[in-house]
Short mmCIF file of C-alpha atoms in Angstrom, two decimals:
data_model
loop_
_atom_site.label_atom_id
_atom_site.label_comp_id
_atom_site.label_asym_id
_atom_site.label_seq_id
_atom_site.Cartn_x
_atom_site.Cartn_y
_atom_site.Cartn_z
CA MET A 1381 -19.83 8.33 27.35
CA ALA A 1382 -16.91 6.78 25.43
CA ARG A 1383 -18.29 8.27 22.24
CA ASP A 1384 -18.31 11.74 23.84
CA ARG A 1385 -14.63 11.38 24.80
CA ALA A 1386 -13.76 10.25 21.27
CA ASN A 1387 -15.32 13.42 19.85
CA ARG A 1388 -13.32 15.79 22.05
CA PRO A 1389 -10.46 17.71 20.44
CA GLU A 1390 -7.92 15.91 22.64
CA ALA A 1391 -8.89 12.55 21.08
CA LYS A 1392 -6.16 12.05 18.54
CA ALA A 1393 -6.89 10.85 15.01
CA SER A 1394 -4.75 8.12 13.47
CA ARG A 1395 -3.71 7.73 9.84
CA LEU A 1396 -5.03 4.35 8.70
CA PHE A 1397 -4.71 2.34 5.51
CA VAL A 1398 -5.48 -1.18 4.26
CA ALA A 1399 -2.73 -3.08 2.48
CA PHE A 1400 -1.23 -6.49 1.79
CA ALA A 1401 2.31 -7.75 2.22
CA VAL A 1402 4.62 -9.14 -0.44
CA SER A 1403 6.51 -12.40 0.13
CA ASP A 1404 10.13 -12.35 1.30
CA ALA A 1405 11.23 -14.02 -1.96
CA ALA A 1406 9.50 -11.30 -4.01
CA LEU A 1407 11.06 -8.59 -1.81
CA ASP A 1408 14.48 -10.16 -2.39
CA GLU A 1409 13.90 -9.79 -6.14
CA VAL A 1410 12.69 -6.19 -5.71
CA GLU A 1411 15.83 -5.29 -3.77
CA ARG A 1412 18.05 -6.92 -6.41
CA ALA A 1413 16.31 -5.02 -9.23
CA ILE A 1414 16.41 -1.58 -7.57
CA GLU A 1415 19.95 -1.77 -6.15
CA PRO A 1416 21.62 -0.02 -9.16
CA TRP A 1417 18.97 2.72 -9.04
CA ARG A 1418 19.40 3.18 -5.30
CA ALA A 1419 23.11 3.82 -5.95
CA ARG A 1420 22.36 6.15 -8.87
CA PHE A 1421 19.75 8.24 -7.00
CA PRO A 1422 20.88 8.37 -3.35
CA GLN A 1423 18.94 11.63 -2.90
CA ALA A 1424 15.62 9.77 -3.27
CA ARG A 1425 13.88 8.59 -0.10
CA TRP A 1426 14.11 4.80 -0.50
CA VAL A 1427 11.45 2.81 1.32
CA PRO A 1428 12.90 0.43 3.92
CA ARG A 1429 12.12 -3.22 3.19
CA GLU A 1430 10.02 -3.56 6.35
CA ASN A 1431 7.73 -0.75 5.12
CA MET A 1432 7.08 -2.19 1.65
CA HIS A 1433 3.42 -3.11 1.08
CA VAL A 1434 0.68 -2.74 -1.53
CA THR A 1435 -2.00 -0.24 -0.49
CA LEU A 1436 -5.59 -1.15 -1.31
CA LYS A 1437 -7.31 1.75 0.48
CA PHE A 1438 -5.88 4.84 2.17
CA LEU A 1439 -8.26 6.09 4.85
CA GLY A 1440 -6.22 8.97 6.21
CA ARG A 1441 -7.24 10.67 9.45
CA THR A 1442 -9.49 8.32 11.40
CA TRP A 1443 -10.95 9.20 14.78
CA PRO A 1444 -10.68 6.56 17.55
CA ARG A 1445 -14.47 6.16 17.70
CA LEU A 1446 -14.42 4.81 14.10
CA GLU A 1447 -11.61 2.28 14.44
CA GLY A 1448 -13.79 -0.62 15.64
CA TRP A 1449 -16.29 0.00 12.84
CA VAL A 1450 -13.47 0.18 10.28
CA ARG A 1451 -12.10 -3.18 11.50
CA GLN A 1452 -15.55 -4.76 11.17
CA GLN A 1453 -16.06 -3.40 7.65
CA VAL A 1454 -12.60 -4.45 6.45
CA GLY A 1455 -13.08 -7.89 8.04
CA ALA A 1456 -16.38 -8.38 6.23
CA VAL A 1457 -14.79 -7.42 2.90
CA ALA A 1458 -11.84 -9.77 3.51
CA ALA A 1459 -14.18 -12.66 4.33
CA GLY A 1460 -15.98 -12.15 1.01
CA HIS A 1461 -12.84 -12.31 -1.16
CA GLY A 1462 -10.60 -15.32 -1.61
CA PRO A 1463 -6.80 -15.53 -1.65
CA VAL A 1464 -5.01 -14.33 -4.81
CA THR A 1465 -1.84 -15.62 -6.47
CA THR A 1466 0.03 -12.79 -8.18
CA ARG A 1467 3.51 -11.75 -9.33
CA LEU A 1468 5.87 -8.82 -9.80
CA THR A 1469 5.40 -7.21 -13.23
CA GLY A 1470 8.08 -4.54 -13.71
CA LEU A 1471 9.29 -1.11 -12.65
CA GLY A 1472 7.65 2.25 -13.29
CA SER A 1473 7.14 5.76 -11.96
CA PHE A 1474 4.44 8.33 -11.22
CA PRO A 1475 3.58 10.71 -12.77
CA SER A 1476 6.13 10.06 -15.56
CA ALA A 1477 9.73 8.97 -16.12
CA ALA A 1478 10.74 12.58 -16.85
CA ARG A 1479 9.23 13.86 -13.57
CA ALA A 1480 9.32 10.82 -11.31
CA ARG A 1481 8.10 11.52 -7.79
CA VAL A 1482 7.26 7.89 -6.99
CA LEU A 1483 9.23 4.83 -8.14
CA TRP A 1484 7.36 1.55 -7.98
CA VAL A 1485 7.30 -2.15 -8.79
CA GLY A 1486 4.07 -3.31 -10.40
CA ILE A 1487 1.96 -6.14 -8.99
CA GLY A 1488 -0.19 -8.24 -11.33
CA ASP A 1489 -3.95 -8.11 -10.82
CA PRO A 1490 -5.19 -11.49 -12.08
CA GLY A 1491 -8.80 -11.21 -13.17
CA GLY A 1492 -9.11 -7.84 -11.46
CA ALA A 1493 -9.09 -9.49 -8.00
CA PHE A 1494 -7.31 -6.58 -6.28
CA ALA A 1495 -9.44 -3.99 -8.09
CA SER A 1496 -12.53 -5.87 -6.88
CA LEU A 1497 -11.18 -5.95 -3.32
CA ALA A 1498 -10.38 -2.21 -3.39
CA GLY A 1499 -13.82 -1.45 -4.83
CA ALA A 1500 -15.50 -3.49 -2.09
CA LEU A 1501 -13.49 -1.59 0.55
CA ASP A 1502 -14.67 1.71 -0.99
CA VAL A 1503 -18.30 0.60 -0.81
CA ALA A 1504 -18.02 -0.79 2.73
CA LEU A 1505 -16.32 2.35 4.06
CA GLN A 1506 -18.13 5.05 2.04
CA GLU A 1507 -20.27 6.07 5.00
CA ALA A 1508 -17.17 7.63 6.62
CA PHE A 1509 -14.51 7.81 3.87
CA THR A 1510 -14.49 9.19 0.34
CA PRO A 1511 -14.34 6.46 -2.32
CA GLU A 1512 -11.23 6.46 -4.50
CA SER A 1513 -11.73 8.31 -7.79
CA ARG A 1514 -8.91 6.51 -9.64
CA ALA A 1515 -8.79 2.87 -10.63
CA LEU A 1516 -6.45 0.75 -8.51
CA SER A 1517 -3.01 0.22 -10.01
CA PRO A 1518 -1.45 -2.34 -7.64
CA HIS A 1519 2.16 -1.42 -6.95
CA LEU A 1520 4.86 -1.51 -4.33
CA THR A 1521 6.33 1.96 -3.73
CA VAL A 1522 10.13 1.67 -3.53
CA ALA A 1523 11.15 5.37 -3.47
CA ARG A 1524 9.85 8.94 -3.39
CA SER A 1525 11.61 12.05 -4.57
CA ALA A 1526 11.14 15.79 -4.28
CA PRO A 1527 12.31 17.34 -6.49
CA PRO A 1528 11.28 14.80 -9.13
CA LEU A 1529 13.85 12.56 -10.77
CA ASN A 1530 14.46 12.44 -14.51
CA LEU A 1531 14.69 8.71 -15.19
CA ASP A 1532 16.02 7.36 -18.44
CA GLU A 1533 14.28 4.54 -20.33
CA GLY A 1534 16.49 2.02 -18.57
CA PHE A 1535 14.48 2.21 -15.35
CA ALA A 1536 11.27 0.83 -16.86
CA ARG A 1537 13.31 -1.78 -18.77
CA THR A 1538 15.09 -3.03 -15.65
CA ARG A 1539 14.87 -6.81 -15.62
CA ILE A 1540 12.80 -8.13 -12.73
CA GLU A 1541 11.98 -11.79 -12.31
CA PRO A 1542 8.20 -12.25 -12.16
CA ALA A 1543 8.41 -13.68 -8.65
CA GLY A 1544 5.04 -15.16 -7.77
CA PHE A 1545 3.44 -15.05 -4.34
CA ARG A 1546 0.11 -15.69 -2.67
CA VAL A 1547 -1.90 -13.00 -0.90
CA ASP A 1548 -4.09 -14.65 1.73
CA ARG A 1549 -4.63 -11.75 4.15
CA ILE A 1550 -4.99 -8.00 4.28
CA VAL A 1551 -3.84 -5.74 7.09
CA LEU A 1552 -5.28 -2.58 8.62
CA PHE A 1553 -2.29 -0.39 9.47
CA ARG A 1554 -1.78 2.70 11.61
CA SER A 1555 0.86 5.05 10.24
CA HIS A 1556 3.26 6.83 12.62
CA LEU A 1557 4.93 9.64 10.68
CA ARG A 1558 8.54 10.20 11.66
CA ARG A 1559 11.96 10.70 10.09
CA PRO A 1560 13.79 9.18 8.36
CA ALA A 1561 10.90 6.78 7.61
CA PRO A 1562 7.38 6.27 8.95
CA ARG A 1563 6.54 3.25 11.08
CA TYR A 1564 3.53 1.14 10.13
CA GLU A 1565 1.76 -0.59 13.00
CA PRO A 1566 -0.54 -3.50 12.09
CA ILE A 1567 -3.75 -3.14 14.11
CA ALA A 1568 -5.78 -5.93 12.46
CA THR A 1569 -4.77 -8.82 10.19
CA LEU A 1570 -7.73 -10.28 8.31
CA ALA A 1571 -7.74 -13.54 6.36
CA LEU A 1572 -9.09 -13.46 2.82
CA GLY A 1573 -11.97 -15.90 2.46
CA GLY A 1574 -12.83 -15.80 6.14
#
């Protein structure tokens, strides 16, 4: 009966993703490093501090009937992977500095721990979601721009202290799209290592 209701057109899909948070100290360093660029490119859509996270798996439209299963799968993956100590690694942009649509701060991936976690999420969720075709490049998105920005070499050379932090949990988020910035609602917080 509940499954039938979840399949009806009026059952609304949510946009879900799996991510981890960055420590407050690391976010302080990110804000310090990007401040001159925020002033230089006010037309970019700068991500509010409370929305900054590192995405491991974007699920996209997810029907209510799948949410419990997704939580179980993500929980099982989290239990099978231990905490990770990482650090900020520098600034960059996608797809290139000359046509920057996304500005980011890199996150180290010691021993491929985050790539392994993302790969395990792909495997666990492949029954309902398409596995990612690109290798994970852990990063914290700090701004988006359309039209693209033309960054000079100084952006990638911006000094950023390699602030270290520990990742001991991942979060399943629901995304509420609105202006000027989306709101991300945590729907499950799952400890790494059980």
